[in-house]
CSV table of C-alpha atoms in Angstrom, one decimal:
chain,number,residue,atom,x,y,z
A,127,ALA,CA,0.1,0.4,0.3
A,128,ILE,CA,1.5,3.4,-1.0
A,129,ALA,CA,-1.4,5.6,0.6
A,130,THR,CA,-4.5,4.6,2.4
A,131,PHE,CA,-5.7,8.1,2.9
A,132,GLY,CA,-6.0,7.1,6.9
A,133,ARG,CA,-7.6,3.7,6.4
A,134,LEU,CA,-4.0,2.4,7.9
A,135,HIS,CA,-3.6,5.1,10.5
A,136,TRP,CA,-7.0,5.4,12.3
A,137,SER,CA,-7.1,1.2,12.0
A,138,ALA,CA,-3.7,1.2,13.6
A,139,LEU,CA,-4.4,3.7,16.2
A,140,ALA,CA,-7.7,2.3,17.2
A,141,ALA,CA,-5.8,-1.0,17.9
A,142,GLN,CA,-3.4,0.6,20.2
A,143,LEU,CA,-5.7,2.5,22.2
A,144,ASN,CA,-7.6,-0.8,22.5
A,145,VAL,CA,-4.6,-2.6,23.9
A,146,MET,CA,-4.2,0.2,26.7
A,147,SER,CA,-7.7,0.0,27.4
A,148,LEU,CA,-7.3,-3.8,27.8
A,149,ARG,CA,-4.1,-3.3,30.0
A,150,ASN,CA,-5.9,-0.7,32.5
A,151,ASP,CA,-8.5,-3.3,32.5
A,152,TYR,CA,-6.2,-5.8,33.7
A,153,ARG,CA,-4.4,-3.7,36.2
A,154,ARG,CA,-8.0,-2.6,37.9
A,155,VAL,CA,-8.5,-6.3,38.4
A,156,ALA,CA,-5.0,-6.6,39.9
A,157,ASP,CA,-5.7,-3.9,42.1
A,158,MET,CA,-9.0,-5.4,43.7
A,159,LEU,CA,-6.8,-8.7,43.8
A,160,LEU,CA,-4.3,-7.3,46.0
A,161,MET,CA,-6.8,-4.8,48.1
A,162,GLN,CA,-8.4,-8.3,49.0
A,163,VAL,CA,-5.1,-9.8,50.0
A,164,GLY,CA,-4.2,-6.6,52.2
A,165,THR,CA,-7.4,-6.8,53.8
A,166,ALA,CA,-7.1,-10.6,54.5
A,167,TYR,CA,-3.6,-10.1,55.6
A,168,ASP,CA,-4.7,-7.3,58.2
A,169,GLN,CA,-7.8,-9.4,59.6
A,170,ALA,CA,-5.0,-12.4,60.1
A,171,VAL,CA,-3.1,-10.6,62.1
A,172,GLN,CA,-5.7,-9.4,64.1
A,173,ALA,CA,-7.0,-12.9,64.7
A,174,GLU,CA,-3.5,-13.9,65.6
A,175,GLU,CA,-3.1,-10.8,68.6
A,176,ASN,CA,-6.1,-11.8,69.5
A,177,VAL,CA,-5.3,-15.1,70.0
A,178,THR,CA,-2.2,-13.8,71.9
A,179,ILE,CA,-4.5,-11.9,74.2
A,180,ALA,CA,-7.0,-14.9,75.1
A,181,GLN,CA,-3.8,-17.3,75.8
A,182,ALA,CA,-2.3,-14.6,78.3
A,183,ASN,CA,-6.2,-14.2,79.7
A,184,VAL,CA,-6.4,-18.2,80.2
A,185,GLY,CA,-3.0,-17.8,81.9
A,186,LEU,CA,-3.7,-15.2,84.4
A,187,LYS,CA,-7.1,-16.8,85.4
A,188,GLU,CA,-5.5,-20.1,86.0
A,189,ALA,CA,-3.1,-18.4,88.1
A,190,HIS,CA,-5.8,-17.0,90.3
A,191,LEU,CA,-7.6,-20.0,90.3
A,192,SER,CA,-4.6,-21.6,91.8
A,193,ASP,CA,-3.9,-19.2,94.3
A,194,THR,CA,-7.4,-19.1,95.2
A,195,ARG,CA,-7.5,-22.7,96.0
A,196,LYS,CA,-4.6,-22.4,98.4
A,197,MET,CA,-6.1,-19.3,100.0
A,198,LEU,CA,-9.5,-21.4,100.4
A,199,ALA,CA,-7.7,-24.3,102.1
A,200,ALA,CA,-6.2,-22.1,104.4
A,201,GLY,CA,-9.4,-20.8,105.1
A,202,THR,CA,-8.6,-16.8,104.2
A,203,VAL,CA,-11.3,-16.7,101.3
A,204,ALA,CA,-14.7,-17.8,100.9
A,205,ARG,CA,-15.9,-20.0,98.6
A,206,PHE,CA,-17.4,-17.6,96.7
A,207,ASP,CA,-14.4,-16.5,95.7
A,208,LEU,CA,-13.1,-19.9,94.1
A,209,ILE,CA,-16.5,-20.4,92.0
A,210,ARG,CA,-16.2,-17.1,90.7
A,211,ASN,CA,-12.5,-17.8,89.6
A,212,GLN,CA,-13.2,-21.4,88.0
A,213,SER,CA,-16.4,-19.8,86.1
A,214,ASP,CA,-13.7,-16.9,85.0
A,215,VAL,CA,-11.4,-19.6,83.9
A,216,ASN,CA,-14.1,-21.3,81.6
A,217,LEU,CA,-15.2,-18.3,79.8
A,218,ALA,CA,-11.7,-17.3,79.3
A,219,ARG,CA,-10.8,-20.7,77.8
A,220,GLN,CA,-13.9,-20.4,75.8
A,221,GLN,CA,-12.7,-17.0,74.5
A,222,LEU,CA,-9.5,-18.4,73.2
A,223,ILE,CA,-11.2,-21.3,71.6
A,224,SER,CA,-13.4,-18.7,69.5
A,225,ALA,CA,-10.0,-16.7,68.9
A,226,GLN,CA,-8.1,-19.8,67.7
A,227,ASN,CA,-11.0,-20.9,65.6
A,228,GLU,CA,-11.1,-17.3,63.8
A,229,TYR,CA,-7.4,-17.2,63.3
A,230,ASP,CA,-7.5,-20.4,61.6
A,231,LYS,CA,-10.2,-19.3,59.2
A,232,ALA,CA,-8.6,-15.9,58.7
A,233,VAL,CA,-5.2,-17.5,57.5
A,234,ALA,CA,-7.3,-20.0,55.4
A,235,GLY,CA,-8.9,-17.5,53.6
A,236,LEU,CA,-5.8,-15.6,53.1
A,237,LEU,CA,-3.5,-18.3,51.6
A,238,THR,CA,-6.8,-19.2,49.2
A,239,LEU,CA,-6.7,-15.7,47.9
A,240,MET,CA,-2.6,-16.1,47.4
A,241,GLY,CA,-3.4,-19.6,45.5
A,242,VAL,CA,-1.8,-21.2,48.3
A,243,ASP,CA,-3.0,-24.6,50.0
A,244,PRO,CA,-5.2,-23.4,52.8
A,245,ALA,CA,-3.7,-26.3,55.0
A,246,THR,CA,0.1,-24.5,54.3
A,247,PRO,CA,1.6,-23.6,57.8
A,248,VAL,CA,2.8,-19.8,57.3
A,249,VAL,CA,4.3,-17.5,59.7
A,250,LEU,CA,2.9,-13.7,59.2
A,251,ALA,CA,5.4,-10.8,59.7
A,252,GLU,CA,5.4,-9.0,63.1
A,253,ALA,CA,2.9,-5.9,63.2
A,254,VAL,CA,4.6,-2.3,63.0
A,255,PRO,CA,3.4,0.3,64.1
A,256,PRO,CA,1.1,2.1,61.5
A,257,PRO,CA,1.9,5.2,59.9
A,258,PRO,CA,-0.1,8.5,60.1
A,259,PRO,CA,-2.9,9.3,57.5
A,260,PRO,CA,-1.9,11.5,54.7
A,261,THR,CA,-2.7,15.5,55.0
A,262,ASP,CA,-3.1,16.6,51.9
A,263,LYS,CA,-6.6,15.7,50.3
A,264,THR,CA,-6.2,17.7,47.1
A,265,ALA,CA,-3.2,16.2,45.9
A,266,ALA,CA,-5.3,12.6,46.8
A,267,ARG,CA,-8.1,14.0,44.4
A,268,GLN,CA,-5.6,14.9,41.7
A,269,VAL,CA,-3.3,11.4,41.8
A,270,ALA,CA,-6.8,9.4,41.8
A,271,GLN,CA,-8.0,10.7,38.9
A,272,GLN,CA,-4.4,10.5,36.9
A,273,ARG,CA,-4.0,6.6,38.2
A,274,ARG,CA,-6.9,4.6,39.0
A,275,PRO,CA,-7.1,2.0,35.9
A,276,GLU,CA,-11.0,2.6,35.7
A,277,LEU,CA,-10.8,6.1,34.5
A,278,GLN,CA,-7.7,4.9,32.1
A,279,THR,CA,-9.8,2.3,30.8
A,280,LEU,CA,-12.7,4.9,29.5
A,281,ASN,CA,-10.5,7.1,28.7
A,282,TYR,CA,-8.5,4.8,26.0
A,283,SER,CA,-11.9,2.9,25.1
A,284,TRP,CA,-13.4,6.7,24.1
A,285,GLN,CA,-10.6,7.7,22.3
A,286,ALA,CA,-10.4,4.2,20.6
A,287,ALA,CA,-14.0,4.8,19.3
A,288,GLN,CA,-13.2,8.3,17.9
A,289,ALA,CA,-10.2,6.5,16.1
A,290,ASN,CA,-12.9,3.8,14.8
A,291,ALA,CA,-15.0,6.9,13.9
A,292,HIS,CA,-12.3,8.4,11.5
A,293,TYR,CA,-11.3,5.0,10.3
A,294,TYR,CA,-15.1,4.5,9.0
A,295,LYS,CA,-14.9,7.5,7.4
A,296,SER,CA,-11.6,6.9,5.7
A,297,THR,CA,-12.9,3.7,3.9
A,298,LEU,CA,-14.6,6.4,1.1
A,299,ASN,CA,-11.1,7.9,0.4
A,300,PRO,CA,-9.3,6.6,-2.5
A,301,GLN,CA,-6.3,3.8,-2.1
A,302,VAL,CA,-3.1,3.8,-4.0
A,303,SER,CA,-1.3,0.3,-4.0
A,304,LEU,CA,1.7,-1.5,-6.0
A,305,GLN,CA,1.9,-5.1,-6.7
A,306,ALA,CA,4.9,-6.8,-8.1
A,307,ASN,CA,5.5,-10.4,-9.3
A,308,TYR,CA,8.4,-12.4,-10.6
A,309,ILE,CA,7.9,-15.5,-12.6
A,310,ASP,CA,10.7,-18.0,-13.3
A,311,GLU,CA,9.0,-19.9,-15.9
A,312,ASN,CA,5.4,-20.6,-17.1
A,313,ILE,CA,3.7,-23.9,-18.0
A,314,THR,CA,3.4,-23.1,-21.8
A,315,GLY,CA,6.6,-22.3,-22.3
A,316,PHE,CA,5.5,-19.5,-25.2
A,317,THR,CA,6.6,-16.5,-23.2
A,318,THR,CA,10.3,-15.6,-21.8
A,319,PRO,CA,11.0,-17.1,-18.4
A,320,ASN,CA,12.3,-14.7,-15.5
A,321,GLN,CA,9.5,-12.0,-15.9
A,322,PHE,CA,8.6,-9.2,-13.8
A,323,THR,CA,5.6,-7.6,-13.7
A,324,GLY,CA,4.2,-4.6,-11.6
A,325,THR,CA,0.9,-3.0,-11.1
A,326,LEU,CA,0.0,0.3,-9.8
A,327,ALA,CA,-3.8,0.4,-8.8
A,328,LEU,CA,-6.1,3.5,-7.7
A,329,GLN,CA,-9.0,2.4,-6.5
A,330,VAL,CA,-11.9,4.8,-5.7
A,331,PRO,CA,-15.0,4.0,-3.8
A,332,ILE,CA,-18.1,5.6,-5.3
A,333,LEU,CA,-20.8,4.4,-3.6
A,334,ASP,CA,-21.1,1.7,-0.3
A,335,GLY,CA,-25.1,2.8,0.4
A,336,GLY,CA,-24.3,5.0,3.4
A,337,GLN,CA,-22.6,2.1,5.2
A,338,ALA,CA,-19.4,4.1,6.1
A,339,ARG,CA,-21.5,6.9,7.3
A,340,ALA,CA,-23.7,4.9,9.6
A,341,GLN,CA,-20.7,3.1,11.0
A,342,ALA,CA,-19.0,6.5,11.8
A,343,ASN,CA,-21.9,7.8,13.3
A,344,GLY,CA,-22.5,4.6,15.8
A,345,ALA,CA,-18.5,5.0,16.6
A,346,MET,CA,-19.3,8.6,17.4
A,347,GLU,CA,-22.3,7.5,19.7
A,348,GLN,CA,-20.4,5.3,21.6
A,349,ALA,CA,-17.4,7.7,22.2
A,350,GLU,CA,-20.1,9.9,23.5
A,351,GLN,CA,-21.4,7.2,25.7
A,352,LEU,CA,-17.8,6.4,26.8
A,353,ARG,CA,-17.5,9.8,27.6
A,354,GLN,CA,-20.6,10.3,29.8
A,355,GLN,CA,-19.2,7.1,31.5
A,356,TYR,CA,-16.0,8.6,31.9
A,357,GLU,CA,-17.5,11.7,33.7
A,358,ALA,CA,-19.9,9.4,35.8
A,359,THR,CA,-16.9,7.2,36.9
A,360,ARG,CA,-14.7,10.7,37.6
A,361,ARG,CA,-17.4,11.5,39.8
A,362,SER,CA,-17.3,8.1,41.6
A,363,ILE,CA,-13.7,8.2,42.2
A,364,LEU,CA,-13.8,11.4,43.8
A,365,GLN,CA,-16.7,10.1,46.0
A,366,ASP,CA,-14.1,7.4,46.8
A,367,VAL,CA,-11.4,9.6,47.8
A,368,GLU,CA,-13.8,11.6,50.0
A,369,THR,CA,-15.2,8.6,51.6
A,370,GLY,CA,-11.6,6.9,52.0
A,371,TRP,CA,-10.3,10.2,53.7
A,372,ASP,CA,-12.8,10.4,56.3
A,373,ASP,CA,-12.6,6.8,56.9
A,374,LEU,CA,-8.8,6.8,57.4
A,375,GLN,CA,-8.9,10.2,59.3
A,376,SER,CA,-11.7,8.6,61.9
A,377,ALA,CA,-9.7,5.5,62.4
A,378,TRP,CA,-6.7,7.3,63.1
A,379,GLN,CA,-8.4,9.1,65.7
A,380,ARG,CA,-10.4,6.2,67.5
A,381,LEU,CA,-7.0,4.0,67.2
A,382,ALA,CA,-5.4,7.2,69.3
A,383,LEU,CA,-8.5,7.2,71.6
A,384,ALA,CA,-8.3,3.5,72.1
A,385,GLU,CA,-4.5,3.2,72.9
A,386,GLN,CA,-4.8,5.7,75.4
A,387,ASN,CA,-7.7,3.8,77.1
A,388,VAL,CA,-5.7,0.8,77.2
A,389,ARG,CA,-3.0,2.6,79.2
A,390,ASP,CA,-5.8,3.8,81.5
A,391,THR,CA,-7.2,0.6,82.3
A,392,GLU,CA,-3.8,-1.2,82.8
A,393,GLN,CA,-3.2,1.3,85.5
A,394,LEU,CA,-6.8,0.2,87.1
A,395,ALA,CA,-5.7,-3.0,86.8
A,396,HIS,CA,-2.5,-3.0,88.7
A,397,ILE,CA,-4.5,-0.7,91.2
A,398,ALA,CA,-7.0,-3.1,91.6
A,399,GLU,CA,-4.2,-5.8,92.0
A,400,VAL,CA,-2.5,-3.8,94.5
A,401,ARG,CA,-5.6,-3.3,96.7
A,402,TYR,CA,-6.7,-7.1,96.6
A,403,ARG,CA,-3.1,-8.3,97.9
A,404,GLY,CA,-3.5,-5.1,100.2
A,405,GLY,CA,-6.8,-6.7,101.4
A,406,ILE,CA,-8.6,-3.2,100.6
A,407,SER,CA,-10.8,-4.6,98.1
A,408,THR,CA,-12.0,-8.0,97.1
A,409,ASN,CA,-11.5,-10.6,94.3
A,410,LEU,CA,-14.6,-9.6,92.7
A,411,GLU,CA,-13.2,-6.2,91.9
A,412,ARG,CA,-10.0,-7.4,90.7
A,413,LEU,CA,-11.7,-9.8,88.3
A,414,ASP,CA,-13.8,-7.3,87.1
A,415,ALA,CA,-10.9,-5.0,86.5
A,416,GLU,CA,-8.9,-7.6,85.1
A,417,ASN,CA,-11.8,-8.5,82.4
A,418,ASN,CA,-12.3,-4.9,81.4
A,419,LEU,CA,-8.5,-4.8,80.4
A,420,ASP,CA,-9.0,-7.8,78.1
A,421,GLN,CA,-12.2,-6.2,76.5
A,422,VAL,CA,-10.1,-2.6,76.2
A,423,ARG,CA,-7.3,-4.5,74.7
A,424,SER,CA,-9.3,-6.5,72.0
A,425,ALA,CA,-11.0,-3.2,71.2
A,426,ALA,CA,-7.5,-1.9,70.8
A,427,VAL,CA,-6.1,-4.6,68.4
A,428,SER,CA,-9.8,-4.1,66.2
A,429,ALA,CA,-9.4,-0.3,66.2
A,430,ARG,CA,-5.5,-0.5,65.0
A,431,TYR,CA,-6.6,-2.8,62.0
A,432,ASP,CA,-9.6,-1.1,61.0
A,433,TYR,CA,-7.3,2.0,60.4
A,434,LEU,CA,-4.8,-0.5,58.5
A,435,GLN,CA,-7.9,-1.7,56.6
A,436,ALA,CA,-8.8,1.9,55.9
A,437,GLN,CA,-5.5,2.6,54.5
A,438,VAL,CA,-5.5,-0.4,52.1
A,439,ARG,CA,-8.7,1.1,50.8
A,440,TRP,CA,-7.5,4.7,50.4
A,441,MET,CA,-4.2,3.1,48.5
A,442,ARG,CA,-7.0,1.5,46.1
A,443,ALA,CA,-9.0,4.9,46.0
A,444,THR,CA,-5.9,6.9,45.2
A,445,GLY,CA,-4.4,4.3,42.4
A,446,GLN,CA,-1.5,3.5,44.4
A,447,ASP,CA,0.9,0.7,43.7
A,448,TYR,CA,1.4,-2.0,46.2
A,449,PRO,CA,4.6,-3.3,47.2
A,450,SER,CA,3.8,-6.7,45.5
A,451,GLU,CA,3.0,-6.7,42.1
A,452,VAL,CA,1.4,-9.1,39.9
A,453,VAL,CA,1.3,-7.5,36.5
A,454,ASP,CA,3.4,-8.8,34.2
A,455,SER,CA,6.3,-6.8,33.3
A,456,LEU,CA,5.7,-7.7,29.6
A,457,ILE,CA,2.2,-7.1,29.5
A,458,MET,CA,2.2,-4.3,31.8
A,459,PRO,CA,5.6,-2.2,32.2
A,460,ASN,CA,4.0,0.4,34.0
A,461,ARG,CA,1.0,2.4,35.4
A,462,GLU,CA,-0.5,4.4,32.7
A,463,GLN,CA,0.0,8.2,33.4
A,464,ASP,CA,-3.3,9.6,31.3
A,465,MET,CA,-1.5,9.4,28.1
A,466,PRO,CA,-3.7,10.6,25.5
A,467,LEU,CA,-2.4,8.8,22.6
A,468,PRO,CA,0.2,6.1,22.2
A,469,LYS,CA,3.6,7.2,21.8
A,470,GLY,CA,4.6,8.3,18.4
A,471,MET,CA,0.9,8.6,17.2
A,472,ARG,CA,-0.8,11.6,16.2
A,473,PRO,CA,-4.2,12.2,14.7
A,474,ARG,CA,-4.3,13.1,11.0
A,475,ASP,CA,-5.4,17.0,10.0
A,476,ALA,CA,-7.7,15.8,7.4
A,477,ASP,CA,-11.6,14.5,8.5
A,478,HIS,CA,-11.0,15.6,11.7
A,479,VAL,CA,-14.0,14.8,13.8
A,480,VAL,CA,-14.8,17.8,16.3
A,481,GLU,CA,-13.8,15.7,20.2
A,482,THR,CA,-14.3,16.8,23.9
A,483,HIS,CA,-11.5,15.5,25.8
A,484,PRO,CA,-11.7,14.6,29.4
A,485,PRO,CA,-10.2,17.1,31.8
A,486,ALA,CA,-6.4,16.9,32.1
A,487,ASN,CA,-4.8,16.9,35.6
A,488,PRO,CA,-1.8,18.1,36.5
A,489,PRO,CA,1.1,15.8,38.0
A,490,ALA,CA,1.0,15.4,41.8
A,491,PRO,CA,2.7,13.3,44.3
A,492,VAL,CA,2.0,10.0,45.4
A,493,PRO,CA,1.4,9.8,49.0
A,494,PRO,CA,3.6,6.5,50.4
A,495,PRO,CA,1.7,3.4,50.2
A,496,VAL,CA,1.4,0.9,53.2
A,497,PRO,CA,2.6,-2.7,52.8
A,498,PRO,CA,0.4,-5.6,54.0
A,499,SER,CA,3.2,-8.4,53.8
A,500,VAL,CA,3.3,-12.4,54.3
A,501,VAL,CA,6.3,-14.3,55.3
A,502,SER,CA,7.0,-17.3,52.9
A,503,PRO,CA,6.1,-20.7,54.4
A,504,PRO,CA,8.7,-22.3,56.2
């Protein structure tokens, strides 16, 4: 082909844009999977910490029961104290069984999402103090609009539809082509062997019954629908950012209050223990203080991992990269950065279709990600 008058250009451009759209759709699925794994990991670590709290509570209650039995034998406490301690031990053991069951289910769910046999023994990485939330919501809004793959998928699909409209219009354009043949010998033998033939052809479509115009109009209608979906998705993404920002800030404040409550309750439990040892208060007061401390510690664990899960949702809302990458580098070398057209390709000036592009956003700094991590199975 010497000159296709737009056919080859617009067809190749639409194909390139469709590839980029599919890449971002693949990125969207990968981001969703990573968010699910991060959330499942946080839940598994939360369940593990609850098991640790329950084990410590059982040990403490069993120690109290042993001391009470000795004191009852010495006649220094009433039998009521023994019955109350025995009841607390049974309750603590039930809580430990429930906590262990929740941990087993959380780990099995995590391994299933990772594609690993749920029966595989694993060791979860030690929990680290959660970082504070971001402070610049405006930058996060800009980053989300640039990096969310759902938006990029619609952006490239929308441009591909416009390229298809150009292509359908160009099918009525003429086409110039050159054909060359080399003949070594023929069957009859009446002509000279080793012939070279060349043909220069000009094809001029005259009438197609309006098919090209109908296809172009259909492509432009599809482009308009995609543009409207783009705007609706952009508003939805901004809503995700607003919701994620509020959840993150609220969870951070609740976490600070829960940790302060643990410190205060630990002091109360210590005072209750000292008062009981000094004969000032009863065993009932001491046990109530310890049970309250156990509940407060569990609430603090829940608050901590509510915050971590809010961070995972925030990473997805703002389109941030995760520390683990499941996307093949040959398929998706890097995250698309709102590139309007493939590199090195420009729309032709001839037969230009009037277009309305989505609003461009200036680059913005990316907040640091929060890594959910799992130590490899031994």
